[in-house]
Tab-separated table of C-alpha atoms (C1' of nucleotides) in Angstrom:
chain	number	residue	atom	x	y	z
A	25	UNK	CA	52.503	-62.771	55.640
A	26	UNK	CA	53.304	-60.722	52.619
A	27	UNK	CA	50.982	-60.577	49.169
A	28	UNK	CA	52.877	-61.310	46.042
A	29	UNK	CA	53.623	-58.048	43.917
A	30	UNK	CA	51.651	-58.901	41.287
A	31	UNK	CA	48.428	-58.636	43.366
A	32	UNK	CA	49.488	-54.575	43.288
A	33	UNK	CA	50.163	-54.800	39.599
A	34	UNK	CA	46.959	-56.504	39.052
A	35	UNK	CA	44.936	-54.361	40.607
A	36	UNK	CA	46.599	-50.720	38.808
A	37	UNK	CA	46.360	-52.562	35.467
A	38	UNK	CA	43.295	-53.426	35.806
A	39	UNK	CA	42.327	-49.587	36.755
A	40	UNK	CA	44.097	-48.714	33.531
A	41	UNK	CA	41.896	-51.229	31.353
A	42	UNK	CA	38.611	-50.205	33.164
A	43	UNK	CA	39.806	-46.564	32.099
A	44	UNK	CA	39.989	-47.826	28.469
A	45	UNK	CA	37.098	-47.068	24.875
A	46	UNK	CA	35.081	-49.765	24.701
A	47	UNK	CA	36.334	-52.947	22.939
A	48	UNK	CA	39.855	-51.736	22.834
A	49	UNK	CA	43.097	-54.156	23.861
A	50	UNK	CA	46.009	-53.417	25.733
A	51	UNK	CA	48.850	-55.372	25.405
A	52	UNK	CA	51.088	-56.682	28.175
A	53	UNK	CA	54.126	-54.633	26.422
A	54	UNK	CA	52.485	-51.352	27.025
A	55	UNK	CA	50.757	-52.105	30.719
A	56	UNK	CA	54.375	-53.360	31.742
A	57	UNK	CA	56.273	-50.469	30.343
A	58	UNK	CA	53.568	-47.658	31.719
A	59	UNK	CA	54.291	-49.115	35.096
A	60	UNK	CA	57.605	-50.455	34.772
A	61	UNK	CA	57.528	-53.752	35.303
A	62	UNK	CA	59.351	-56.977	33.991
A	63	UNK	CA	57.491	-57.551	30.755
A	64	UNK	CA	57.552	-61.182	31.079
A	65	UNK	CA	56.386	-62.061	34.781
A	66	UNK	CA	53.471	-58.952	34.918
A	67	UNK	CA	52.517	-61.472	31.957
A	68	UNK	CA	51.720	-64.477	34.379
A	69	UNK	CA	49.401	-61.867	36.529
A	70	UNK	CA	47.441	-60.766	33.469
A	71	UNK	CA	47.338	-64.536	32.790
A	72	UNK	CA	45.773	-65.135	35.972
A	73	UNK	CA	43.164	-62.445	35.730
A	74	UNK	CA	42.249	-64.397	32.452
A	75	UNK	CA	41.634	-67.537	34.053
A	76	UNK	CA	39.804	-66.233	36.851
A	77	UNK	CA	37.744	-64.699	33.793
A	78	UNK	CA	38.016	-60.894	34.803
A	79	UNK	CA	39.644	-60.128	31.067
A	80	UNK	CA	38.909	-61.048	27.808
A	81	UNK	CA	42.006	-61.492	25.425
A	82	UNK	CA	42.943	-61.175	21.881
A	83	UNK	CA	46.082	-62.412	19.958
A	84	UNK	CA	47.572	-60.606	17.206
A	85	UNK	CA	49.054	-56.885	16.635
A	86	UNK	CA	46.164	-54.390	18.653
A	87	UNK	CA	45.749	-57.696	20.884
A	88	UNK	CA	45.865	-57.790	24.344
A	89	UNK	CA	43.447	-57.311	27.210
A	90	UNK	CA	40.531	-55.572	27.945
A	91	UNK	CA	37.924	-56.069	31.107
A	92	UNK	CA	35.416	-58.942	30.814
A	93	UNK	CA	33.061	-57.187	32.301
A	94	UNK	CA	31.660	-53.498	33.930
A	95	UNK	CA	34.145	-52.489	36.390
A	96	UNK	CA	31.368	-51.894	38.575
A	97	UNK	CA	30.892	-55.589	38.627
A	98	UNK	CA	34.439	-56.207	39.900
A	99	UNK	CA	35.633	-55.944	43.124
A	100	UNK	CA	38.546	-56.163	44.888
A	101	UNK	CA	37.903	-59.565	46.155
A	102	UNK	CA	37.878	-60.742	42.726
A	103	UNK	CA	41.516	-59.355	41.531
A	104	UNK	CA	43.162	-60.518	44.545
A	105	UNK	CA	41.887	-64.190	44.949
A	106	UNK	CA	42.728	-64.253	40.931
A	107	UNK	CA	46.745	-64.044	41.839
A	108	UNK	CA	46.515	-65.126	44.873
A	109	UNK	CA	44.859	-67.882	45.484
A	110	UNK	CA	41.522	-67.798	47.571
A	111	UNK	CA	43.380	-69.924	50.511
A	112	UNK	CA	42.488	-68.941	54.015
A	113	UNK	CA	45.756	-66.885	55.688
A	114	UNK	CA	45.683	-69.255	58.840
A	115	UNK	CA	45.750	-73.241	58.310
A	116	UNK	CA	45.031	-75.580	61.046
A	117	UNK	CA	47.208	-78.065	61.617
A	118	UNK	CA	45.025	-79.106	64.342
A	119	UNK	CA	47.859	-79.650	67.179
A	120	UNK	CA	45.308	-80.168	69.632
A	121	UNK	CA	44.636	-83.973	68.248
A	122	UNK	CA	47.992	-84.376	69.658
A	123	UNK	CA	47.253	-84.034	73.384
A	124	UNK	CA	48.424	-87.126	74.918
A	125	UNK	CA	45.442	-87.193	77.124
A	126	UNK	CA	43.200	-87.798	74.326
A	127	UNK	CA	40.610	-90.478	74.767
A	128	UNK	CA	41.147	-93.012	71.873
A	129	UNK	CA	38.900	-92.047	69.087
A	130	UNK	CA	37.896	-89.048	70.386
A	131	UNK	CA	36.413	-87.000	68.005
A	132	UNK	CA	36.088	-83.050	67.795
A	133	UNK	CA	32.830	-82.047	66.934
A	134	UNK	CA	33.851	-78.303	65.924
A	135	UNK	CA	37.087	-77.029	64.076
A	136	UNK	CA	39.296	-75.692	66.663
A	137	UNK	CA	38.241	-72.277	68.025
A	138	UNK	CA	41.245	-70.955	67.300
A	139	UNK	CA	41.473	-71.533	64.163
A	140	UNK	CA	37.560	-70.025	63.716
A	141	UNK	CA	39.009	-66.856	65.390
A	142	UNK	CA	41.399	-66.737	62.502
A	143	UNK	CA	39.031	-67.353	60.295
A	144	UNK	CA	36.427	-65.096	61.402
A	145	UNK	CA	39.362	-61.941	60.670
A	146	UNK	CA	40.349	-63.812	57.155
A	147	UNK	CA	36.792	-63.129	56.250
A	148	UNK	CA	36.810	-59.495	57.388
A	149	UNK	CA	39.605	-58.702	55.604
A	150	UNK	CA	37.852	-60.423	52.270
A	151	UNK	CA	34.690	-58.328	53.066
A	152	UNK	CA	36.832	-55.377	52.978
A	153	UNK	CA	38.054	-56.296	49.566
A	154	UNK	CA	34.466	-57.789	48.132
A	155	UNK	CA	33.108	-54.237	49.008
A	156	UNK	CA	35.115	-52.505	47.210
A	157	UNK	CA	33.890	-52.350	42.920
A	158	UNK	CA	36.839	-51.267	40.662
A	159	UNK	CA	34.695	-48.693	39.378
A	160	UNK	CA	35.122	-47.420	43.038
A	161	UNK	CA	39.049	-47.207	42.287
A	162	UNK	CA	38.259	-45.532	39.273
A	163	UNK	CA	36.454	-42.539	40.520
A	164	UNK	CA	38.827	-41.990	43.584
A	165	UNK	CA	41.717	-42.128	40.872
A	166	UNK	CA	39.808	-39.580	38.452
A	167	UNK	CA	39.348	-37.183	40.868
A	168	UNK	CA	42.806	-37.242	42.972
A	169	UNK	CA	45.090	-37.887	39.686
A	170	UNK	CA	45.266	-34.549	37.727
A	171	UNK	CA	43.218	-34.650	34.627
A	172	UNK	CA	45.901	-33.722	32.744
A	173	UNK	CA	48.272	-36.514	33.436
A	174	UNK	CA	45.081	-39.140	33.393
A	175	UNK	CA	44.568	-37.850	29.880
A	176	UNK	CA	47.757	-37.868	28.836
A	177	UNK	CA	48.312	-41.474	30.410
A	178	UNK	CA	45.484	-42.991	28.510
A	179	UNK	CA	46.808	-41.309	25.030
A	180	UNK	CA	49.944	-42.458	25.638
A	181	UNK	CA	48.637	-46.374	26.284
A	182	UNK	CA	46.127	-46.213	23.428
A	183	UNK	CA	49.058	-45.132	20.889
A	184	UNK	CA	50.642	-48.588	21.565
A	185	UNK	CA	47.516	-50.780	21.405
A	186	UNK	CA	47.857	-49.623	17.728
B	18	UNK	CA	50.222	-65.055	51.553
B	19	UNK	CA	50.138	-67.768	54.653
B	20	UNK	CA	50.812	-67.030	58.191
B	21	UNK	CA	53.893	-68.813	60.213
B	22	UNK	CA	52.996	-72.373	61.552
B	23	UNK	CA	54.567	-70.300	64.693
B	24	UNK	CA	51.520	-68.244	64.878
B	25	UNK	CA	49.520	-71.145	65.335
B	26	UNK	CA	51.843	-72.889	68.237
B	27	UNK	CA	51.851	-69.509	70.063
B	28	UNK	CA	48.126	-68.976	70.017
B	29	UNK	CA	47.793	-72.194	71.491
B	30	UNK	CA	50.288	-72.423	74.090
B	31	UNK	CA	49.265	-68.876	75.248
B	32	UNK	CA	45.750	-70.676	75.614
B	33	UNK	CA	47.731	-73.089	78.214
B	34	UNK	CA	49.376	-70.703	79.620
B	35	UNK	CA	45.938	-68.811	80.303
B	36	UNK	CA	44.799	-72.025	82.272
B	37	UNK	CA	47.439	-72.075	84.721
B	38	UNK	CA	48.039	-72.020	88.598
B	39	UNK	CA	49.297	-68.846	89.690
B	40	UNK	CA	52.869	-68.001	89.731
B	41	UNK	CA	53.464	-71.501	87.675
B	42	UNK	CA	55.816	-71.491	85.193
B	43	UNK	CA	55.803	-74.368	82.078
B	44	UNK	CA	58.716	-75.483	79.958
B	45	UNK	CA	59.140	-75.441	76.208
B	46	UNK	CA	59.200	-79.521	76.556
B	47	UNK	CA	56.433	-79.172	78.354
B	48	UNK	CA	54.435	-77.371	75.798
B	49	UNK	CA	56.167	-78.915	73.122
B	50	UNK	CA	55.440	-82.254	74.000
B	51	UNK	CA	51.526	-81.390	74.537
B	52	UNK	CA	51.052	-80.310	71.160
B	53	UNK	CA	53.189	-82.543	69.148
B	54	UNK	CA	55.510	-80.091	68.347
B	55	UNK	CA	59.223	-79.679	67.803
B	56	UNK	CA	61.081	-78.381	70.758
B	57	UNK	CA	63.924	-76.448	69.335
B	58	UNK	CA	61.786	-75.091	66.940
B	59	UNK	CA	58.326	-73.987	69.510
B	60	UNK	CA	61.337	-72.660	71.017
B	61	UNK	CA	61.699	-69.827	69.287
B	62	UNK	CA	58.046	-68.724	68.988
B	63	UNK	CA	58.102	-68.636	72.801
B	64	UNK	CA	60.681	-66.192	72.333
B	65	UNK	CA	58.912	-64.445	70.416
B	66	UNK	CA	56.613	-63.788	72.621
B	67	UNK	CA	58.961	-63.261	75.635
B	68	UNK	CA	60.462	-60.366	73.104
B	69	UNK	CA	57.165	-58.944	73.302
B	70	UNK	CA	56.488	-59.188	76.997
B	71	UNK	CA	53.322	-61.018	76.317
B	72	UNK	CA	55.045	-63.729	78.724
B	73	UNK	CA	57.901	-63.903	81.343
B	74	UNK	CA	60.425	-67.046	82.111
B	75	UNK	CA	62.548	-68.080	84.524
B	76	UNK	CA	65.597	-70.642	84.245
B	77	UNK	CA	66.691	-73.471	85.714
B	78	UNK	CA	64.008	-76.753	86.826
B	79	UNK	CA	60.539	-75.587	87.486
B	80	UNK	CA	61.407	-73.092	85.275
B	81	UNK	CA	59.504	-71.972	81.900
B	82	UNK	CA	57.035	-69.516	80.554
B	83	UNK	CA	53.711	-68.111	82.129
B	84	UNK	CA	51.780	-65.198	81.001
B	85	UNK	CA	53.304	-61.621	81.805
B	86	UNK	CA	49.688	-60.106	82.646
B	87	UNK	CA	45.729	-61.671	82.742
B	88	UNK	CA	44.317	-63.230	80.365
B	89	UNK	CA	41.562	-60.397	79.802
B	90	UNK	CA	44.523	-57.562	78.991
B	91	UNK	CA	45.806	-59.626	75.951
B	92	UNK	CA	44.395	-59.883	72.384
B	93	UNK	CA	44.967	-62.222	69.670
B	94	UNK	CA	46.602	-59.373	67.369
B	95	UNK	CA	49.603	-58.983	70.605
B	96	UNK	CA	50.022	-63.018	70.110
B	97	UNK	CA	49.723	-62.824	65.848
B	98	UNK	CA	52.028	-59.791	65.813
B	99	UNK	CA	54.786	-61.024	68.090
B	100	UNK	CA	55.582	-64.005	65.975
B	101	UNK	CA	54.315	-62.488	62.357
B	102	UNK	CA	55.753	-59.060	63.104
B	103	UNK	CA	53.248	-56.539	62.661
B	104	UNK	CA	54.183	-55.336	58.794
B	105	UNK	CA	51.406	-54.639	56.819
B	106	UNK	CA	50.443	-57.243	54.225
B	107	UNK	CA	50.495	-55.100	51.293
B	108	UNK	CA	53.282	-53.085	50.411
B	109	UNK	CA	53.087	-50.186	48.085
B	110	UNK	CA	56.023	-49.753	45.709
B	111	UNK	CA	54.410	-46.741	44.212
B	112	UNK	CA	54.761	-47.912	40.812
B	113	UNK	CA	52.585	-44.716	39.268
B	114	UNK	CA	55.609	-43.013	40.192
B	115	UNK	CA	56.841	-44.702	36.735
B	116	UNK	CA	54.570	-43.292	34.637
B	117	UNK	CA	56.139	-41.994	31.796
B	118	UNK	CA	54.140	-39.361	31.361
B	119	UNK	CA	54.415	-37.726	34.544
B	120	UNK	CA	55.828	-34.565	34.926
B	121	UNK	CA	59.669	-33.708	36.259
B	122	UNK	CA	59.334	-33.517	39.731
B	123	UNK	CA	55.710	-34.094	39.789
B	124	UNK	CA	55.075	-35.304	43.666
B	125	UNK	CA	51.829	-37.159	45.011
B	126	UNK	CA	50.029	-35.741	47.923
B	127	UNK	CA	48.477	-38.481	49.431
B	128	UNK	CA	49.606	-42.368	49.155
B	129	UNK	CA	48.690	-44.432	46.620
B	130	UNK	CA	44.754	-45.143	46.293
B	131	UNK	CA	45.468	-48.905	45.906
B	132	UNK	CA	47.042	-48.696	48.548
B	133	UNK	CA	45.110	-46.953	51.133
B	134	UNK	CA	42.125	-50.028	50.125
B	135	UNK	CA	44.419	-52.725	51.080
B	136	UNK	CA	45.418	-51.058	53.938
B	137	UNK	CA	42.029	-50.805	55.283
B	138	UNK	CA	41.788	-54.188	54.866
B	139	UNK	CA	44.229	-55.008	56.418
B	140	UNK	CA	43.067	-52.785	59.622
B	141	UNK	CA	39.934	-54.957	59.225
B	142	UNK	CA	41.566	-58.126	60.038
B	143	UNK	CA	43.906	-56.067	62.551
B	144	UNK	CA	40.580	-54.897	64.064
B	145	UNK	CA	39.207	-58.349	64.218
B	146	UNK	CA	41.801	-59.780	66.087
B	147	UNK	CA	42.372	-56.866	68.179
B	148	UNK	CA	38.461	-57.293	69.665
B	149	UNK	CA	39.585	-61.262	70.974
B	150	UNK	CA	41.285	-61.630	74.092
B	151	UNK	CA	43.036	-64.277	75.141
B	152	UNK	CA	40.179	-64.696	78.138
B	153	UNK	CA	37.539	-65.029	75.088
B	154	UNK	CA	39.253	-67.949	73.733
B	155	UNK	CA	39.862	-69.395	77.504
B	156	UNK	CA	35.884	-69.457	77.631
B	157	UNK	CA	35.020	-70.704	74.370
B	158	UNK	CA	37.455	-73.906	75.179
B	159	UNK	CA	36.368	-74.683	78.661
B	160	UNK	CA	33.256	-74.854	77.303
B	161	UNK	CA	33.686	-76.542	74.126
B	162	UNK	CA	36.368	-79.064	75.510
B	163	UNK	CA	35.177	-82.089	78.248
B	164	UNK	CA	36.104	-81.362	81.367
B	165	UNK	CA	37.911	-84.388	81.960
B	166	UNK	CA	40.407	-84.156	79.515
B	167	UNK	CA	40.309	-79.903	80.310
B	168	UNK	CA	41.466	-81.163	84.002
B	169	UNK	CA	44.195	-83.673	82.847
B	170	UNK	CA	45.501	-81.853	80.218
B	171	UNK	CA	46.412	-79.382	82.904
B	172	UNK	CA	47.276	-82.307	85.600
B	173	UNK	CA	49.702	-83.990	82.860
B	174	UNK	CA	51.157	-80.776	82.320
B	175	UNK	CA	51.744	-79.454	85.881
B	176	UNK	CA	53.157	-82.490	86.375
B	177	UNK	CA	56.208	-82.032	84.166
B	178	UNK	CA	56.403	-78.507	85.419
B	179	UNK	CA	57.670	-80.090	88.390
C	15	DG	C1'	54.140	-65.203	4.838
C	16	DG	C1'	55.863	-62.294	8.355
C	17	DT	C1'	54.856	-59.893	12.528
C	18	DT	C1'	52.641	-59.459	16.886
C	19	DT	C1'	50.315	-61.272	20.465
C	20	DT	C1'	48.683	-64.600	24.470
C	21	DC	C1'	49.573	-68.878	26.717
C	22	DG	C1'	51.914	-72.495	29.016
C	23	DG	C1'	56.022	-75.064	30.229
C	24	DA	C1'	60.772	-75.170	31.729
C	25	DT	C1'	64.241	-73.316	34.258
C	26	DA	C1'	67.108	-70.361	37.259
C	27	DT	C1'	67.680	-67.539	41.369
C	28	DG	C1'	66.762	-65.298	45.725
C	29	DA	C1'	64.354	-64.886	49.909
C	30	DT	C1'	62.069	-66.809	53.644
C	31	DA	C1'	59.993	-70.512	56.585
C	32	DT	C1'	61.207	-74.548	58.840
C	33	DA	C1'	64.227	-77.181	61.632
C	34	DT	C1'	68.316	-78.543	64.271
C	35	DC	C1'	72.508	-77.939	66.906
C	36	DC	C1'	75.480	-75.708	70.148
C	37	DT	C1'	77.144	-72.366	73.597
C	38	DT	C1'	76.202	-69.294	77.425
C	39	DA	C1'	74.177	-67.818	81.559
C	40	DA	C1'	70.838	-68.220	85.128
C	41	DT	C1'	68.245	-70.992	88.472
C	42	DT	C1'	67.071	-74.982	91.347
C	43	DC	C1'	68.045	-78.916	93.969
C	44	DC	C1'	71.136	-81.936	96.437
D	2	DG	C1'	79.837	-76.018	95.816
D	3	DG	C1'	78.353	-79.074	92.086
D	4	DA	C1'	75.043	-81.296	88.998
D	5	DA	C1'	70.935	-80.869	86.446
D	6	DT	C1'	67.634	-78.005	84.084
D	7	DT	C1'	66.180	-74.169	81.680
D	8	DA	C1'	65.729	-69.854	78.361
D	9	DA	C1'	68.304	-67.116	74.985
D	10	DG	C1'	70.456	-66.588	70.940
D	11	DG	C1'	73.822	-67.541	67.206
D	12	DA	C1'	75.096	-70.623	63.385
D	13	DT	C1'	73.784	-73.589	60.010
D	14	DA	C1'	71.153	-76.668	56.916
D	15	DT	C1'	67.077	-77.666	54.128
D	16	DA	C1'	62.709	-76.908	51.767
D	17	DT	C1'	59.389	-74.132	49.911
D	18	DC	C1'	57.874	-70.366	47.411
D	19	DA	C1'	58.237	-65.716	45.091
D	20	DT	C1'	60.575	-63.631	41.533
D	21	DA	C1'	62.281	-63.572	36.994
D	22	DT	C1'	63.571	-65.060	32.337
D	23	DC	C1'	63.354	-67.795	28.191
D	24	DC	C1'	61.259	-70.533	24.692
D	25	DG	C1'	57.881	-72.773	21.576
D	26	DA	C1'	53.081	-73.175	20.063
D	27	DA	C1'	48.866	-71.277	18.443
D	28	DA	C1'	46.134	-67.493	16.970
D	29	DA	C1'	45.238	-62.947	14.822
D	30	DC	C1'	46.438	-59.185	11.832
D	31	DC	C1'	48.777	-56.963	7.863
DNA sequence: GGTTTTCGGATATGATATATCCTTAATTCC
DNA sequence: GGAATTAAGGATATATCATATCCGAAAACC
């Protein structure tokens, strides 16, 4: 049970754009080569966070992406469900319909109970995520990175959104 | 990011398992055959959890699984883990170490902040699990389930244990 | 008009989950 | 002792999905 890499590069790009001057792009050229990733598949993450409607986009030269909204008013949650899917980790097959002793017809009138144990830790580990606001990643970043390379970092990404 | 159909078939055969006589021991047909499931295949999630100690077996007729200790002493994170392996579910590739503007030999003192969130997520859902024994789930059924077909569930099944 | 960009579709490849088969060794029963 | 039954584990096949690349269309900027 392993999350797709581009939940991680989701989540640092989108640290980088919530770092960014208001109203400015970055394009998926210079988020893939600050991180060093394959230009063309970080693309289909970025392209999820734009359905889910976390960034705004522009085409053109200075195009790009920037955050739809405050990063204050994005979580975790919200990134992670974008690329990967909001799909429960456990699915019930529900094996226990297949007990031979079965009365015909018998109906259950709850979903298994195993299956609402796995459910109840799914939704702790979404909690986790929900309560966590990228502007929360920001400030741990800002203090722990050294403000010279942050600085630096955010020069070198604005000189290639043009 | 979906868990093993395995973890599933292991959960509830464990719950069987929980339910029986004493010193009884119950096949992989057995168990297979209850839930619907194929036996070659079940058979290696049993293994799983023999690799783990969770259960013990013995060969030959009459012989088969049965728990390794009580009910009470095992949680649903020993079952998850012994089939899922217990990796977390987001791995770090440390991909600010490709920075560009970092400096030559520049070295980061504590893991990656990402990181550290989804890893306490994780630990969340660990946790979760962790809290549910095996006994818990034991309860909730034998109340949840009739007690008829409770009784010859485990009367069909003891008798192909032989 | 030419360049740069996002977006979506098509495709290729690699890894992993699912599933089956077979052999070996241990145990039980006759 | 011999036949039947069982777990264990290796080998293999298949299907699904993650990873990755390429291309064409539409939009924005110069």
């Amino acid at each position: 049970m392993i999350l797709k890499s581009q939940v991680e590069w989701a989540l640092h790009c989108c640290a980088i754009l919530a770092g960014l001057p208001e109203g400015r792009y970055l394009s998926t050229k210079a988020l893939a080569e600050l991180h060093g990733l394959p230009k063309e598949y970080l693309s289909k993450a970025l392209q999820s966070l734009s359905q889910a409607s976390l960034v705004n986009t522009t085409l053109g030269p200075s195009g790009g992406y920037r955050l739809a909204r405050a990063s204050s008013e994005i979580n975790f949650l919200d990134i992670v469900e974008a690329v990967e899917g909001s799909a429960r980790s456990f699915t019930c097959t529900n094996i226990r319909e297949n007990n031979p002793c079965r009365a015909e017809g018998y109906c259950d009138s709850k979903p298994c109970a195993v299956a609402r144990i796995m459910w109840e830790a799914d939704e702790a580990w979404r909690n986790t995520l929900r309560r966590v606001r990228l502007s929360d990643l920001v400030s741990i970043l800002s203090e722990e990175v050294p403000a010279e390379l942050w600085q630096s970092t955010f020069a070198w990404v604005l000189k290639r959104a043009g």
